[in-house]
Amino acid sequence: MNEQGTGPHGSNSKEIIRKHGYLFIISAPSGGGKTTLSRAVLSRFGDILYSVSYTTRAPRNGEQDGVDYYFIPKDDFKKRIESDLWAEWAKVHGNYYGTSADLLDKGLASGRDMLLEIDVQGTIQILERYPESVTIFLMPPSLETLKKRLEMRGTESLAELERRLLNAKKEMAKKDLYRHVIVNDKLSIAIENLISIIEKYRSAKYS
Ligand code: 5GP
């Protein structure tokens, strides 16, 4: 981000962003604290629109359809791939996840800033479509910490946990694709850092 806070694109892009809203993308390995951190962002900035993803995985305890995800069957998901209805999609840990192109385009066209919680594969696709997106990667302090967090969460089987850790390693190796990297060691500090990054972009937009 440059000193004017307009991202790397200068004043023309400031005009575009003013009209279309910022796209903030948060990625983190499973158990990396994404959900907690994005909730903190959404409660701090009440006008940011959260992009609810679609997934073919089963809901976890307490997850609500249309709030945490839209839970849809695999064949429905695949049909939407054929009809080109995804802004991005990826197969993660054996399940499909995707962002609806329609929801995203409508949200941005309405001028709202949006928050996406997607993996690295999805981020690469969104950057092709919206290169001015603000990408943020949340790094766990170590793989060992991540493993402990996943074990404490206790929502995955041992095999699933191993799969998520392996994927985490691969994702962490790609962190340099992101414009910002935040180490999520102490939660309150990570939240503060994330909010201040988002604040900077937004204050440039409205100034
Ligand atoms: P979980 O099953 O733990 O909720 O999410 C697993 C992974 O899928 C996470 O890395 C999460 O960021 C990613 N994910 C969630 N929604 C989407 C999406 O719409 N697109 C992509 N590409 N990844 C997603």
Coordinates of C-alpha atoms and ligand atoms in Angstrom, one line a residue:
M1 CA 0.0 0.0 0.0
N2 CA 1.5 3.4 -0.9
E3 CA 1.4 6.5 1.3
Q4 CA -1.8 7.8 -0.2
G5 CA -3.5 4.7 0.9
T6 CA -5.0 4.1 -2.5
G7 CA -3.2 0.8 -3.1
P8 CA -0.7 0.6 -6.0
H9 CA -3.0 2.0 -8.6
G10 CA -3.0 5.8 -8.0
S11 CA -5.9 8.2 -8.3
N12 CA -7.9 6.7 -11.2
S13 CA -8.2 3.5 -9.3
K14 CA -9.4 5.5 -6.3
E15 CA -12.3 6.6 -8.4
I16 CA -13.1 3.0 -9.4
I17 CA -12.9 1.8 -5.8
R18 CA -15.1 4.6 -4.6
K19 CA -17.7 3.5 -7.1
H20 CA -17.3 -0.3 -6.7
G21 CA -16.1 -0.9 -3.2
Y22 CA -13.0 -2.7 -1.9
L23 CA -12.7 -6.4 -2.0
F24 CA -10.9 -7.6 1.1
I25 CA -9.7 -11.2 0.8
I26 CA -8.7 -13.1 3.9
S27 CA -7.0 -16.5 3.7
A28 CA -5.5 -18.7 6.4
P29 CA -4.9 -22.4 6.9
S30 CA -7.7 -24.3 8.6
G31 CA -7.6 -23.4 12.3
G32 CA -5.7 -20.2 11.6
G33 CA -8.3 -18.0 13.2
K34 CA -9.9 -16.6 10.0
T35 CA -13.5 -16.9 11.3
T36 CA -12.7 -15.1 14.6
L37 CA -10.8 -12.4 12.8
S38 CA -13.4 -11.8 10.1
R39 CA -16.1 -11.6 12.7
A40 CA -14.1 -8.9 14.5
V41 CA -13.8 -7.0 11.2
L42 CA -17.5 -7.3 10.5
S43 CA -18.5 -6.1 14.0
R44 CA -16.0 -3.1 13.7
F45 CA -17.2 -2.1 10.2
G46 CA -20.9 -2.7 10.1
D47 CA -21.2 -1.7 6.5
I48 CA -18.8 -4.3 5.1
L49 CA -20.7 -7.1 3.3
Y50 CA -19.6 -10.6 4.0
S51 CA -19.6 -12.9 1.0
V52 CA -21.2 -16.1 2.1
S53 CA -19.5 -19.0 0.3
Y54 CA -21.1 -22.1 -1.1
T55 CA -19.8 -25.5 0.0
T56 CA -20.5 -29.2 -0.5
R57 CA -19.2 -30.1 2.9
A58 CA -21.6 -31.0 5.7
P59 CA -22.4 -28.3 8.3
R60 CA -20.5 -28.4 11.5
N61 CA -22.3 -28.1 14.8
G62 CA -23.9 -24.7 15.1
E63 CA -23.3 -23.7 11.5
Q64 CA -26.3 -22.2 9.8
D65 CA -27.2 -22.4 6.1
G66 CA -27.1 -19.0 4.5
V67 CA -25.1 -17.5 7.3
D68 CA -21.8 -19.5 7.6
Y69 CA -22.1 -21.1 4.2
Y70 CA -24.8 -22.1 1.7
F71 CA -24.6 -25.9 1.9
I72 CA -25.4 -27.5 -1.4
P73 CA -25.1 -30.9 -3.0
K74 CA -22.1 -31.8 -5.1
D75 CA -24.1 -32.2 -8.4
D76 CA -25.7 -28.8 -7.9
F77 CA -22.2 -27.3 -7.4
K78 CA -20.9 -29.0 -10.5
K79 CA -23.8 -27.8 -12.6
R80 CA -22.9 -24.2 -11.5
I81 CA -19.4 -24.8 -12.7
E82 CA -20.7 -25.8 -16.1
S83 CA -22.9 -22.7 -16.2
D84 CA -20.0 -20.5 -15.2
L85 CA -21.7 -19.1 -12.1
W86 CA -18.7 -19.0 -9.8
A87 CA -16.4 -16.0 -9.5
E88 CA -14.0 -18.6 -8.2
W89 CA -14.2 -22.1 -6.9
A90 CA -11.8 -24.7 -5.5
K91 CA -11.7 -28.2 -4.2
V92 CA -10.4 -28.0 -0.6
H93 CA -9.9 -31.0 1.7
G94 CA -12.0 -33.1 -0.7
N95 CA -15.0 -30.7 -0.8
Y96 CA -16.0 -28.0 -3.2
Y97 CA -16.1 -24.3 -2.1
G98 CA -17.1 -21.4 -4.3
T99 CA -18.0 -17.7 -4.4
S100 CA -21.1 -16.8 -6.4
A101 CA -20.2 -14.4 -9.3
D102 CA -23.6 -12.8 -9.1
L103 CA -23.5 -12.1 -5.3
L104 CA -20.0 -10.6 -5.7
D105 CA -20.7 -8.4 -8.7
K106 CA -23.9 -7.1 -7.2
G107 CA -22.3 -6.4 -3.8
L108 CA -19.4 -4.5 -5.4
A109 CA -21.6 -2.6 -7.9
S110 CA -23.7 -1.4 -5.0
G111 CA -20.6 0.4 -3.8
R112 CA -20.2 -1.8 -0.7
D113 CA -16.8 -3.1 0.5
M114 CA -16.8 -6.8 0.7
L115 CA -15.0 -9.4 2.7
L116 CA -14.2 -12.9 1.3
E117 CA -12.8 -15.7 3.3
I118 CA -11.3 -18.1 0.7
D119 CA -8.3 -20.3 0.2
V120 CA -5.2 -19.6 -1.8
Q121 CA -6.5 -21.2 -5.0
G122 CA -9.6 -19.0 -4.9
T123 CA -7.5 -15.9 -4.2
I124 CA -5.5 -16.4 -7.3
Q125 CA -8.7 -16.6 -9.4
I126 CA -10.2 -13.5 -7.8
L127 CA -7.0 -11.6 -8.4
E128 CA -7.4 -12.4 -12.2
R129 CA -10.9 -10.9 -12.1
Y130 CA -10.3 -8.1 -9.6
P131 CA -6.6 -7.4 -9.5
E132 CA -7.1 -4.5 -7.1
S133 CA -8.3 -6.8 -4.3
V134 CA -6.7 -6.3 -1.0
T135 CA -5.3 -9.7 0.0
I136 CA -4.5 -10.6 3.6
F137 CA -2.9 -13.9 4.7
L138 CA -3.2 -14.9 8.4
M139 CA -0.1 -16.9 9.4
P140 CA -0.2 -19.2 12.4
P141 CA 3.0 -18.7 14.5
S142 CA 3.9 -22.3 13.8
L143 CA 2.6 -25.6 12.4
E144 CA 2.7 -27.0 16.0
T145 CA 0.4 -24.2 17.2
L146 CA -2.0 -24.8 14.3
K147 CA -2.1 -28.5 15.2
K148 CA -2.9 -27.7 18.8
R149 CA -5.7 -25.3 17.7
L150 CA -7.2 -27.9 15.4
E151 CA -7.1 -30.5 18.1
M152 CA -8.7 -28.2 20.6
R153 CA -11.5 -27.4 18.1
G154 CA -12.1 -31.1 17.9
T155 CA -14.3 -30.9 14.8
E156 CA -12.1 -33.1 12.6
S157 CA -11.2 -36.8 12.6
L158 CA -7.5 -37.6 12.9
A159 CA -7.2 -38.3 9.2
E160 CA -9.0 -35.1 8.4
L161 CA -6.7 -33.2 10.8
E162 CA -3.6 -34.6 9.1
R163 CA -5.0 -33.6 5.7
R164 CA -5.7 -30.0 6.9
L165 CA -2.1 -29.7 8.3
L166 CA -0.6 -30.9 5.1
N167 CA -2.7 -28.3 3.2
A168 CA -1.7 -25.7 5.7
K169 CA 1.9 -26.2 4.9
K170 CA 1.3 -25.8 1.2
E171 CA -0.8 -22.6 1.8
M172 CA 1.8 -21.1 4.1
A173 CA 4.4 -21.5 1.4
K174 CA 2.3 -19.2 -0.9
K175 CA 1.9 -16.4 1.6
D176 CA 4.0 -14.0 -0.6
L177 CA 1.2 -13.9 -3.1
Y178 CA -0.6 -11.7 -0.6
R179 CA -0.3 -8.0 -0.1
H180 CA -0.4 -8.2 3.7
V181 CA 0.7 -11.0 6.1
I182 CA -0.4 -11.0 9.7
V183 CA 1.0 -13.5 12.2
N184 CA -1.9 -14.6 14.4
D185 CA 0.1 -15.3 17.6
K186 CA -1.8 -13.2 20.1
L187 CA -5.4 -12.8 19.0
S188 CA -6.0 -9.3 20.2
I189 CA -2.9 -8.0 18.4
A190 CA -3.8 -9.8 15.2
I191 CA -7.3 -8.3 15.3
E192 CA -5.8 -4.8 15.9
N193 CA -3.4 -5.3 12.9
L194 CA -6.2 -6.5 10.6
I195 CA -8.5 -3.7 11.5
S196 CA -5.8 -1.1 11.0
I197 CA -5.0 -2.4 7.5
I198 CA -8.7 -2.3 6.5
E199 CA -9.1 1.1 8.1
K200 CA -6.2 2.5 6.1
Y201 CA -7.8 1.5 2.7
R202 CA -11.2 2.7 3.7
S203 CA -10.1 6.1 5.1
A204 CA -8.2 6.7 1.8
K205 CA -11.4 5.8 -0.1
Y206 CA -13.6 8.2 1.8
S207 CA -11.1 11.1 2.2
Ligands
5GP1 P1 -13.7 -24.9 6.3 O1 -14.3 -26.2 5.8 O2 -12.8 -25.1 7.5 O3 -14.8 -23.9 6.7 O4 -12.9 -24.2 5.2 C1 -11.9 -24.9 4.5 C2 -11.2 -24.0 3.6 O5 -12.0 -23.6 2.5 C3 -10.6 -22.7 4.2 O6 -9.3 -22.6 3.8 C4 -11.5 -21.7 3.6 O7 -10.8 -20.4 3.5 C5 -11.8 -22.2 2.3 N1 -13.0 -21.6 1.7 C6 -14.1 -21.3 2.3 N2 -15.0 -20.7 1.4 C7 -14.4 -20.7 0.2 C8 -14.7 -20.3 -1.1 O8 -15.8 -19.8 -1.4 N3 -13.8 -20.5 -2.1 C9 -12.6 -21.0 -1.8 N4 -11.7 -21.1 -2.8 N5 -12.2 -21.4 -0.6 C10 -13.1 -21.3 0.4

